Amino acid sequence: MNMRLVFGLPWRGSYRHKPWIMAFAALAMWSGALLVLHMTRPLWPAGWLGAGVVLAFWLAAMGVLLGSMVRLALEARRLCLPGLERATALSVCLNALALWVVSAVLLAVLSGHPAPLTELLAIGLAAGIAYALLPFWVVALALLLMPLLQGLATSLHWRGIAPQDPRFLEVCVAFVTPALLFSAWNWRRVLQHPHRPIGWFSRPIMLFATWTGRPRILHAAPADGLGRRPACRSRRGCSRRWRCTRPDRPICCVRCESHSAGHIRH
Amino acid sequence: MLNIQPSAPEPIYRQILEQLRRLIAAGQLAEGEPLPSVREVAVMHAVNPMTVSRAYGLAEAEGLLKRLRGKGMVVAAQSGRTRSQSERLALLEPLLLALSRQVQELELPADLVLRRLGKLLGE
Amino acid sequence: MSESNSAPLTAQGLWHTYEGRTALRGVDFKVEAGSVLGLIGRNGAGKSTLIRALLGLLVPSSGGALVLGEPALQLTDRVKERLAYVPQQPEAFPWLTATQMLAFVGRFFPRWDDAFVRATLSRWDIPTGRPLAKLSPGERQRVELIRALACRPDVLVLDEPAAALDPVARRELLREVALRAGEDGCTVLFSTHIVSDLERVASQIALLHAGQLLLHCALDDTKERYARLWLPSRHAAAAPDAPVSRRVHSDGSLTLVVGRGARGDWPAAVQLDGARLDALGLEDLFVEIAA
């Protein structure tokens, strides 16, 4: 398999401006991290941690992007395209690995704290991938439980484990391994029935309002008989925060228009 | 040249064959005249080339057409310059049968229909 | 090769139940190499389900399918490179423009025909600057068809390819399909409920009704082998056994679709006084059987 193609899939399989946006985001996040590193060094001995957090967020965003490539694999499967499905899975793994290793090495060299930063970045990346791929209920539950746990920890005077702590490695492994395994399992599950819409409750967030949204949109957009474009539930949905994380949010709206033109088929 | 109606109950290959029979019997297609290639007919009417070549094959077997190297199908020499009148009339037989049945169904007097037919034929 | 002597598409006893509804009830059939099989059936007859099961896009409740000799559920890239499938809803890669999508997909096919893509994009008037999501359904369907034809497939599977096309585009498509089958030996399976499309290009037809294959034979045979027989009520008892379909009218008369016997003869009831035998177009046959 052509490695250039595999590595380039997140760019090639995406819309035109995405490579630029991603390059800009990478530049901004790295400058931010370096700035934090540079400015906090004289003030605060653990300033490198700030840079780590900034980059962990960037890797999380990249993870969301990589995870959302499941849509590419899904298209490949739905159309019986050769090679693409495997190339996509490979591309996600290799790109994630490359991003993590390169960022960790660079940051370790710059800050002099390799181990905790590598772990922190791994957590960020895994969280991003899991956010994109895990069923909606898992993500919702995690987001709900987080403040609860936080409150519980504060009220019981639990001390969190700081990244400097040697036990942070265990925390990292305990989070990253199940997150990635669960994501991989859900990736396979999504591809198993490429034409059957997944229930919204168990649908990965990245699949909302794209292909799986079809039946919902069909019911949401009956022609109103007056030649007006029907109000589109999905268009309103676009303003919801999580929808806007998707790179291709015009689709749901446009599909509604096309369906409203009388092309509603069973 | 050919008139193909896909939705007619008659299969397309038969429609082509019947038309070739009629055109050649009437002398509208003269001996040695080349026919459009299978591909041309298929593209023109958006029909399956295999259907066209089946019709051509049957026409060839009947002696209506012959295959010339480099030229494709041409009209073969017919026995006698054109067919006899009775042979040509025989080609109309299915149409006449259908017509007579419909006339009976409509309970029309025969002479009325014949007069109208005569008019259509320009008598 | 083992696949050379077997049919490119084979279904073996396909049953499929989904959400308590049985969509396929034991479908067995083969699409022979080089043939154009038109799959007709009413909406909801199970055409799309059958096509998906044939290509391994769903796991049937029982039975199986083969594509070019390989089990449909485990197709290798070697087979996928020779297979092109256009699903019913043309909504793949909505975020790419037509040119981007075709260039992207083309990289995965060894026999990709770039010249065909360029020529057809301009001949079919496809806007190439806008994302596919912003094209009309007809335009998107045409882009999908270009994708399917440009990979020079040995097996072409089209699920309701003409549904969103206007008559001119439909005729263009049929022409292309007919030539691919006739000249390149491509095996084509397409489903439709527009019978006139099928009559032009299909060499075989299969009629799917309520998940069952009621008819599968050469198109020309269908027209020559079946006819509609009307029997007045006084002869109702003399109706031939096991007609293809049977309808009783309020006055007791019968309309049957009958087939010729083994020696090409019609059932004896045709000779009865008052009986009427009509030739059947495919559409009539479809309506008689599927109504």
XYZ file of C-alpha atoms in Angstrom:
680
model
C 0.000 0.000 0.000
C 1.209 3.463 -0.883
C 2.444 4.996 2.384
C 2.207 8.564 1.131
C -1.446 8.007 0.377
C -2.045 6.356 3.749
C -0.411 9.192 5.691
C -2.136 11.798 3.579
C -5.658 10.359 3.905
C -6.870 12.823 6.545
C -6.019 15.598 4.082
C -6.834 13.962 0.760
C -10.154 12.597 1.858
C -11.272 15.885 3.294
C -12.605 19.135 1.955
C -10.383 21.685 0.313
C -9.533 24.108 3.119
C -8.974 21.552 5.820
C -5.202 21.134 5.317
C -4.778 24.892 5.765
C -6.953 25.022 8.848
C -5.044 22.105 10.316
C -1.673 23.668 9.525
C -2.807 26.914 11.105
C -4.079 25.112 14.194
C -0.811 23.208 14.547
C 1.196 26.401 14.197
C -0.987 28.261 16.705
C -0.938 25.495 19.288
C 2.796 24.942 19.048
C 3.509 28.666 19.298
C 1.195 28.796 22.299
C 2.951 25.877 23.944
C 6.388 27.381 23.335
C 5.212 30.724 24.652
C 3.882 29.130 27.832
C 7.101 27.190 28.216
C 9.239 30.270 27.744
C 7.202 32.684 29.866
C 6.565 30.471 32.850
C 10.055 29.070 33.180
C 11.432 31.870 35.415
C 8.160 32.201 37.368
C 7.001 28.661 38.036
C 9.080 25.477 38.097
C 6.244 23.352 36.698
C 5.572 25.702 33.755
C 6.345 22.944 31.295
C 3.129 21.322 32.435
C 1.158 24.243 30.951
C 2.785 23.675 27.575
C 1.939 19.981 27.898
C -1.710 20.780 28.563
C -1.904 23.110 25.544
C -0.453 20.435 23.289
C -2.617 17.736 24.836
C -5.632 19.814 23.789
C -4.234 20.126 20.303
C -3.683 16.370 20.130
C -7.230 15.855 21.398
C -8.505 17.962 18.489
C -6.361 15.953 16.110
C -7.717 12.799 17.716
C -11.281 13.931 17.025
C -10.287 14.521 13.443
C -8.652 11.130 13.103
C -11.550 9.402 14.799
C -14.026 11.089 12.497
C -12.264 9.427 9.591
C -14.598 6.536 10.321
C -16.876 8.337 7.875
C -14.315 7.758 5.142
C -14.129 4.074 6.025
C -17.906 3.961 6.032
C -18.125 5.455 2.545
C -15.518 2.952 1.368
C -17.557 0.122 2.772
C -20.890 1.351 1.495
C -19.478 1.658 -2.021
C -17.392 -1.550 -1.921
C -14.260 0.467 -2.704
C -11.075 -1.570 -2.665
C -8.302 -0.701 -0.237
C -9.764 2.465 1.218
C -11.318 0.920 4.293
C -8.072 -0.692 5.365
C -6.046 2.366 4.357
C -8.252 4.522 6.575
C -7.797 2.347 9.647
C -4.070 2.196 8.990
C -3.964 5.934 8.445
C -5.643 6.637 11.787
C -3.194 4.368 13.636
C -0.081 5.636 11.891
C -1.009 9.303 12.013
C -1.930 9.062 15.697
C 1.321 7.312 16.470
C 3.371 9.793 14.460
C 1.653 12.794 16.021
C 2.156 11.444 19.509
C 5.799 10.407 19.056
C 6.882 13.571 17.254
C 5.109 15.897 19.699
C 6.369 13.979 22.737
C 9.971 13.950 21.520
C 9.927 17.618 20.577
C 8.347 18.705 23.825
C 10.613 16.468 25.893
C 13.692 17.946 24.246
C 12.405 21.475 24.773
C 11.246 21.047 28.368
C 13.464 18.304 29.721
C 10.583 16.317 31.251
C 9.994 13.416 28.861
C 7.908 10.911 30.840
C 5.010 12.950 32.247
C 4.556 14.918 29.032
C 4.501 11.814 26.878
C 1.780 10.414 29.116
C -0.170 13.643 29.128
C -0.114 13.812 25.318
C -1.218 10.179 25.075
C -4.204 10.955 27.276
C -5.128 13.949 25.134
C -4.928 12.013 21.884
C -6.838 9.011 23.223
C -9.542 11.297 24.634
C -9.968 12.937 21.233
C -10.223 9.652 19.374
C -12.639 8.243 21.935
C -14.778 11.387 21.798
C -15.161 10.972 18.048
C -15.743 7.246 18.035
C -17.462 6.171 21.205
C -21.244 5.872 21.296
C -23.062 9.016 22.249
C -24.170 7.613 25.616
C -20.605 6.843 26.688
C -19.450 10.359 25.902
C -22.535 11.869 27.560
C -22.007 9.715 30.637
C -18.336 10.630 30.823
C -19.099 14.336 30.503
C -21.812 14.050 33.171
C -19.679 12.046 35.569
C -16.679 14.315 35.352
C -18.017 17.188 37.498
C -19.598 14.631 39.839
C -16.271 12.925 40.389
C -14.619 16.269 40.757
C -17.120 17.300 43.430
C -16.747 13.976 45.196
C -12.972 14.300 45.164
C -13.113 17.790 46.606
C -15.595 16.939 49.326
C -13.663 13.837 50.385
C -10.322 15.695 50.195
C -8.911 13.291 47.654
C -5.638 14.345 46.186
C -5.357 13.831 42.472
C -2.253 12.279 41.051
C -0.107 15.016 39.502
C 1.729 14.249 36.244
C 5.007 14.465 38.112
C 3.968 11.528 40.291
C 5.463 8.191 39.116
C 1.974 6.673 39.541
C 0.745 8.921 36.711
C 1.892 6.240 34.259
C -0.657 3.851 35.742
C -3.397 6.472 35.442
C -2.401 7.031 31.842
C -2.447 3.326 30.957
C -5.709 2.840 32.830
C -7.346 5.553 30.717
C -5.697 5.173 27.327
C -5.935 1.388 26.917
C -9.695 0.987 27.423
C -10.428 4.213 25.525
C -8.549 3.014 22.450
C -9.813 -0.556 22.666
C -13.387 0.613 23.037
C -12.924 3.030 20.119
C -11.512 0.285 17.904
C -14.429 -1.967 18.811
C -16.933 0.749 17.979
C -15.167 1.512 14.692
C -15.743 -2.091 13.669
C -19.311 -2.058 14.898
C -20.147 1.057 12.888
C -18.807 -0.542 9.716
C -20.587 -3.817 10.248
C -23.970 -2.648 8.969
C -23.022 0.131 6.594
C -26.554 0.761 5.397
C -28.448 0.421 8.613
C -28.845 3.618 10.592
C -27.476 3.296 14.093
C -29.780 4.441 16.875
C -28.892 7.963 17.900
C -28.185 6.917 21.447
C -25.455 4.499 20.423
C -24.229 6.470 17.426
C -20.741 7.959 17.571
C -20.871 11.737 17.732
C -19.021 12.079 14.454
C -21.804 10.297 12.644
C -24.576 12.620 13.693
C -26.262 14.399 10.804
C -24.097 12.818 8.130
C -25.143 9.580 6.523
C -26.888 8.030 9.480
C -28.989 11.135 9.771
C -30.805 10.259 6.557
C -33.966 8.622 7.851
C -34.402 11.331 10.431
C -34.005 14.033 7.812
C -36.490 12.299 5.550
C -39.108 12.388 8.227
C -38.153 15.881 9.239
C -38.526 17.394 5.808
C -41.810 16.600 4.127
C -42.705 18.899 1.265
C -45.146 21.438 2.592
C -47.006 21.718 -0.688
C -46.578 25.487 -0.910
C -43.239 25.388 -2.645
C -41.532 26.690 0.450
C -38.495 24.972 1.745
C -39.544 23.080 4.831
C -38.021 24.109 8.104
C -35.113 21.788 8.580
C -34.566 20.327 11.958
C -30.986 19.547 11.106
C -30.278 23.088 10.034
C -31.361 24.271 13.434
C -29.318 21.427 14.841
C -26.253 22.893 13.208
C -26.175 25.545 15.854
C -25.775 22.956 18.531
C -22.256 22.992 19.764
C -21.298 19.422 19.018
C -22.561 19.624 15.458
C -20.229 22.487 14.786
C -17.261 20.330 15.600
C -17.933 18.469 12.412
C -16.017 19.701 9.408
C -18.843 19.298 6.937
C -21.855 20.754 8.618
C -23.463 22.254 5.515
C -24.460 18.796 4.368
C -27.395 18.208 6.604
C -28.946 21.441 5.490
C -28.333 20.870 1.831
C -29.674 17.352 1.969
C -32.856 18.624 3.425
C -33.237 20.988 0.531
C -32.660 18.257 -1.988
C -35.138 16.015 -0.253
C -37.663 18.737 -0.051
C -37.578 18.934 -3.827
C -39.654 15.774 -3.929
C -36.911 13.215 -4.043
C -38.044 11.329 -1.045
C -37.610 7.703 -1.708
C -38.200 4.770 0.465
C -34.127 3.360 -40.321
C -35.306 0.932 -37.668
C -38.158 1.719 -35.381
C -37.823 0.053 -31.983
C -40.490 0.070 -29.326
C -39.085 -1.530 -26.194
C -42.382 -1.677 -24.376
C -44.232 -3.509 -27.147
C -45.105 -7.107 -26.282
C -42.897 -8.194 -29.174
C -39.239 -8.701 -28.192
C -36.814 -6.162 -29.630
C -34.864 -8.719 -31.643
C -38.093 -9.782 -33.327
C -39.047 -6.188 -34.096
C -35.710 -5.676 -35.848
C -36.002 -8.944 -37.727
C -39.565 -8.223 -38.898
C -38.576 -4.783 -40.093
C -35.616 -6.140 -42.002
C -37.871 -8.716 -43.624
C -40.355 -6.065 -44.690
C -37.795 -3.547 -45.900
C -35.895 -6.139 -47.881
C -39.034 -7.817 -49.231
C -40.282 -4.490 -50.479
C -36.932 -3.712 -52.033
C -36.396 -0.615 -49.873
C -33.106 -2.123 -48.869
C -31.348 -3.130 -52.060
C -28.886 -5.952 -52.453
C -25.401 -5.072 -51.244
C -26.605 -2.101 -49.224
C -24.681 -1.918 -45.925
C -26.550 -1.989 -42.645
C -25.645 0.120 -39.631
C -23.262 -1.769 -37.372
C -24.519 -3.500 -34.266
C -22.862 -0.819 -32.186
C -24.509 1.994 -34.145
C -27.965 0.512 -33.710
C -27.310 -0.192 -30.038
C -26.101 3.358 -29.376
C -28.845 4.973 -31.401
C -31.659 3.181 -29.599
C -29.878 2.572 -26.262
C -30.524 -1.135 -26.530
C -28.342 -4.073 -25.702
C -25.887 -4.826 -28.576
C -26.459 -8.520 -27.995
C -30.112 -8.081 -28.921
C -29.171 -6.373 -32.172
C -26.589 -8.966 -33.060
C -29.110 -11.699 -32.322
C -31.509 -10.128 -34.815
C -28.753 -9.704 -37.400
C -27.666 -13.290 -36.818
C -31.180 -14.592 -37.415
C -31.524 -12.431 -40.516
C -28.230 -13.805 -41.774
C -29.407 -17.372 -41.159
C -32.583 -16.583 -43.092
C -30.529 -15.373 -46.019
C -31.666 -11.761 -45.709
C -28.220 -10.442 -44.823
C -24.679 -11.541 -45.351
C -21.499 -10.652 -43.535
C -18.787 -9.032 -45.643
C -15.220 -8.761 -44.403
C -14.434 -5.182 -43.515
C -17.913 -3.937 -44.434
C -20.058 -5.586 -41.804
C -23.557 -6.683 -42.707
C -24.960 -6.030 -46.145
C -28.255 -7.020 -47.734
C -27.893 -10.398 -49.395
C -29.042 -11.216 -52.903
C -32.675 -12.287 -52.659
C -34.087 -15.150 -54.744
C -35.958 -13.190 -57.366
C -35.528 -9.411 -57.373
C -38.123 -8.894 -54.735
C -40.334 -11.394 -53.069
C -43.562 -12.525 -54.639
C -46.714 -10.703 -53.733
C -48.080 -13.583 -51.701
C -44.889 -13.730 -49.648
C -45.104 -10.068 -48.894
C -48.753 -10.399 -47.967
C -47.817 -13.180 -45.576
C -45.712 -10.688 -43.642
C -48.817 -8.636 -42.978
C -50.747 -11.622 -41.665
C -50.227 -11.013 -37.902
C -51.297 -7.392 -38.246
C -54.372 -8.339 -40.225
C -55.370 -10.946 -37.652
C -55.053 -8.383 -34.847
C -57.055 -5.881 -36.873
C -59.847 -8.301 -37.624
C -60.132 -9.251 -33.984
C -60.413 -5.661 -32.908
C -62.987 -4.972 -35.603
C -65.093 -7.812 -34.228
C -64.691 -6.582 -30.683
C -65.849 -3.136 -31.694
C -68.710 -4.678 -33.656
C -67.975 -2.574 -36.700
C -69.378 -3.560 -40.087
C -66.653 -4.954 -42.341
C -67.442 -2.736 -45.326
C -66.994 0.417 -43.221
C -63.561 -0.704 -42.116
C -62.607 -1.730 -45.619
C -63.696 1.644 -47.011
C -61.575 3.432 -44.415
C -58.628 1.160 -45.149
C -59.010 1.825 -48.831
C -58.908 5.550 -48.163
C -55.737 5.167 -46.086
C -54.143 3.225 -48.903
C -54.972 6.077 -51.266
C -57.371 4.275 -53.522
C -9.205 -19.499 -12.404
C -12.052 -21.062 -10.537
C -14.238 -17.994 -10.947
C -14.211 -18.200 -14.746
C -16.657 -21.083 -14.769
C -18.959 -19.745 -12.082
C -21.439 -16.879 -12.299
C -20.092 -13.464 -11.211
C -22.969 -12.984 -8.770
C -24.651 -15.827 -6.942
C -27.244 -15.858 -4.193
C -27.778 -19.070 -2.281
C -30.942 -19.381 -0.248
C -30.911 -15.818 1.047
C -33.248 -15.107 3.934
C -33.209 -11.826 5.726
C -35.273 -10.597 8.606
C -34.878 -7.085 9.864
C -36.843 -5.488 12.680
C -39.362 -8.282 12.596
C -39.975 -7.914 8.850
C -38.854 -10.609 6.470
C -37.341 -8.828 3.491
C -35.972 -11.877 1.666
C -37.558 -15.309 1.636
C -35.085 -17.797 0.282
C -33.754 -16.117 -2.840
C -31.594 -18.303 -5.073
C -30.227 -16.931 -8.278
C -27.241 -16.365 -10.498
C -26.247 -13.547 -12.771
C -24.408 -15.106 -15.688
C -21.225 -13.534 -17.014
C -21.845 -10.855 -19.621
C -25.573 -10.646 -19.007
C -27.565 -7.592 -18.024
C -29.992 -8.602 -15.330
C -32.820 -6.225 -14.564
C -34.246 -6.734 -11.110
C -37.799 -5.458 -10.940
C -40.174 -5.306 -8.074
C -42.450 -2.871 -6.322
C -41.192 -0.477 -3.700
C -40.363 -2.493 -0.641
C -40.172 -5.785 -2.522
C -36.663 -6.296 -1.187
C -34.589 -5.210 -4.191
C -32.106 -3.112 -2.247
C -31.883 -5.711 0.490
C -31.150 -8.391 -2.067
C -28.443 -6.281 -3.706
C -26.847 -5.491 -0.351
C -26.906 -9.119 0.645
C -25.374 -10.074 -2.700
C -22.494 -7.664 -2.119
C -21.957 -8.528 1.527
C -23.225 -5.163 2.765
C -25.518 -6.885 5.199
C -25.316 -10.159 7.018
C -28.312 -12.252 5.922
C -30.266 -14.239 8.478
C -29.394 -17.341 6.510
C -27.942 -18.260 3.156
C -25.036 -16.601 1.437
C -23.765 -14.915 -1.672
C -20.718 -15.087 -3.906
C -19.126 -12.269 -5.875
C -16.708 -13.433 -8.571
C -16.336 -16.680 -6.681
C -15.616 -15.113 -3.293
C -17.939 -15.134 -0.268
C -19.643 -11.736 -0.268
C -18.986 -11.098 3.402
C -15.227 -11.434 2.957
C -14.473 -9.745 -0.321
C -10.814 -9.144 -1.011
C -9.508 -6.015 -2.693
C -8.778 -8.098 -5.782
C -12.507 -8.629 -6.250
C -13.517 -5.140 -5.128
C -11.248 -3.681 -7.815
C -13.384 -5.432 -10.422
C -16.688 -4.503 -8.852
C -18.580 -1.230 -9.017
C -21.668 -0.528 -6.971
C -23.919 2.517 -6.987
C -26.262 2.579 -4.004
C -29.762 3.898 -4.232
C -29.074 7.148 -2.404
C -26.205 8.970 -4.084
C -24.730 10.625 -1.036
C -21.137 9.498 -0.837
C -18.347 11.948 -0.011
C -20.607 15.006 0.280
C -17.716 17.206 1.359
C -15.686 16.733 -1.846
C -16.249 18.215 -5.286
C -16.916 15.821 -8.139
C -13.381 16.158 -9.479
C -11.812 15.702 -6.049
C -13.952 12.687 -5.271
C -13.215 10.987 -8.582
C -9.476 11.703 -8.317
C -9.460 10.408 -4.739
C -11.398 7.241 -5.441
C -9.478 6.635 -8.670
C -6.260 6.044 -6.752
C -7.631 2.802 -5.422
C -8.474 1.252 -8.773
C -5.777 -0.171 -11.051
C -7.845 0.194 -14.225
C -9.135 3.725 -13.544
C -10.028 5.547 -16.760
C -9.164 9.228 -16.310
C -9.968 10.157 -19.897
C -13.476 8.731 -19.491
C -13.957 10.746 -16.296
C -12.951 14.020 -17.930
C -14.995 13.420 -21.065
C -18.092 12.299 -19.196
C -17.974 15.060 -16.592
C -18.175 17.652 -19.336
C -20.633 15.692 -21.480
C -23.001 15.207 -18.571
C -22.668 18.840 -17.453
C -21.538 18.161 -13.911
C -20.538 21.269 -11.931
C -17.016 20.463 -10.775
C -16.347 23.424 -8.503
C -18.984 22.779 -5.849
C -19.016 20.105 -3.160
C -21.204 17.129 -4.004
C -23.545 18.065 -1.174
C -24.557 21.143 -3.152
C -25.414 19.290 -6.357
C -28.917 18.171 -7.244
C -29.791 14.504 -6.648
C -29.688 13.900 -10.393
C -26.229 15.402 -10.703
C -24.983 13.399 -7.759
C -26.363 10.239 -9.208
C -24.549 10.965 -12.457
C -21.287 11.525 -10.573
C -21.781 8.189 -8.863
C -22.373 6.531 -12.215
C -19.193 8.062 -13.609
C -17.335 6.687 -10.609
C -18.777 3.251 -11.182
C -18.074 3.198 -14.908
C -14.597 4.769 -14.733
C -13.101 1.869 -12.822
C -13.824 -0.394 -15.820
C -15.594 -2.993 -13.694
C -16.237 -6.603 -14.604
C -19.339 -6.532 -12.450
C -21.537 -3.453 -12.283
C -24.308 -3.290 -9.703
C -26.721 -0.375 -9.853
C -29.491 0.062 -7.297
C -32.268 2.141 -8.894
C -29.760 4.023 -11.045
C -32.363 5.976 -12.932
C -34.487 7.131 -10.038
C -33.160 10.705 -9.929
C -32.279 11.058 -13.608
C -34.210 12.948 -16.247
C -35.163 11.065 -19.435
C -32.152 12.311 -21.412
C -29.651 11.341 -18.727
C -31.435 8.039 -18.321
C -31.091 7.247 -21.984
C -27.375 8.143 -21.817
C -26.924 5.811 -18.895
C -28.723 2.949 -20.601
C -26.593 3.436 -23.689
C -23.427 3.266 -21.619
C -24.613 0.212 -19.705
C -25.637 -1.554 -22.906
C -22.270 -0.914 -24.538
C -20.307 -1.954 -21.478
C -22.163 -5.223 -21.361
C -22.175 -5.863 -25.085
C -18.607 -4.867 -25.860
C -16.559 -5.200 -22.677
C -18.390 -8.267 -21.425
C -19.271 -6.495 -18.201
C -21.896 -8.254 -16.092
C -24.590 -5.842 -14.999
C -27.219 -6.129 -12.297
C -29.589 -3.227 -11.953
C -32.742 -2.818 -10.015
C -35.544 -0.587 -11.117
C -39.230 -0.125 -11.023
C -39.147 1.689 -14.369
C -39.864 -1.230 -16.640
C -39.200 0.547 -19.931
C -35.531 1.100 -18.960
C -35.140 -2.534 -18.377
C -36.732 -3.517 -21.656
C -34.089 -1.688 -23.630
C -30.927 -3.076 -22.137
C -31.683 -6.096 -20.010
C -30.970 -9.532 -21.355
C -32.438 -11.201 -18.284
C -35.102 -10.139 -15.867
C -35.801 -11.204 -12.340
C -39.020 -10.262 -10.648
C -38.857 -9.922 -6.905
C -42.132 -9.785 -5.052
C -42.474 -9.691 -1.271
C -38.981 -11.060 -0.852
C -39.407 -13.926 -3.285
C -38.098 -14.354 -6.793
C -41.216 -15.019 -8.852
C -39.646 -14.998 -12.272
C -36.128 -15.193 -13.601
C -35.540 -15.709 -17.287
C -34.329 -14.156 -20.504
C -36.235 -10.993 -21.335
C -37.142 -12.141 -24.855
C -38.384 -15.442 -23.463
C -40.540 -13.616 -20.973
C -42.321 -11.785 -23.720
C -42.748 -14.885 -25.844
C -43.473 -17.365 -23.117
C -46.123 -15.644 -21.054
C -49.501 -14.289 -22.037
C -52.648 -13.103 -20.368
C -55.596 -15.435 -20.604
C -59.102 -14.232 -19.882
C -61.702 -16.895 -19.228
C -65.435 -16.189 -18.965
C -67.046 -17.377 -15.743
C -68.634 -20.418 -17.386
C -65.160 -21.829 -18.076
C -63.662 -20.917 -14.712
C -63.496 -24.577 -13.715
C -61.457 -25.379 -16.799
C -58.711 -22.927 -15.853
C -55.229 -24.396 -16.245
C -53.392 -25.536 -13.112
C -50.688 -23.459 -11.487
C -50.835 -20.259 -13.531
C -48.180 -17.591 -12.878
C -50.893 -15.375 -11.470
C -54.632 -15.570 -11.082
C -57.235 -12.908 -10.543
C -60.951 -13.524 -10.087
C -63.260 -10.735 -11.200
C -66.549 -9.867 -9.560
C -68.526 -11.546 -12.361
C -66.645 -14.808 -11.838
C -64.475 -14.474 -14.914
C -60.754 -15.071 -14.533
C -57.622 -13.320 -15.657
C -54.599 -15.586 -15.600
C -51.018 -15.205 -16.648
C -50.136 -18.469 -18.313
C -46.899 -19.809 -19.696
C -46.192 -22.068 -22.622
C -45.633 -25.735 -21.871
C -42.451 -27.687 -22.437
C -43.159 -28.011 -26.171
C -44.037 -24.360 -26.611
C -47.794 -24.946 -26.563
C -50.339 -22.877 -24.649
C -52.615 -24.553 -22.086
C -55.690 -26.237 -23.527
C -58.034 -23.657 -22.008
C -56.863 -21.200 -24.674
C -59.041 -23.054 -27.194
C -62.224 -22.707 -25.136
C -65.048 -20.749 -26.616
C -64.874 -17.118 -25.456
C -61.372 -17.414 -24.036
C -59.001 -14.632 -24.979
C -55.235 -14.764 -25.099
C -53.315 -11.451 -25.153
C -49.643 -10.856 -25.644
C -48.145 -9.180 -22.604
C -45.646 -6.376 -22.466
C -43.259 -6.575 -19.585
C -45.024 -3.824 -17.714
C -48.338 -5.655 -17.977
C -46.697 -8.842 -16.843
C -45.150 -7.022 -13.904
C -48.465 -5.509 -12.905
C -50.349 -8.811 -13.300
C -47.883 -10.668 -11.126
C -47.015 -8.044 -8.564
C -50.403 -6.424 -8.101
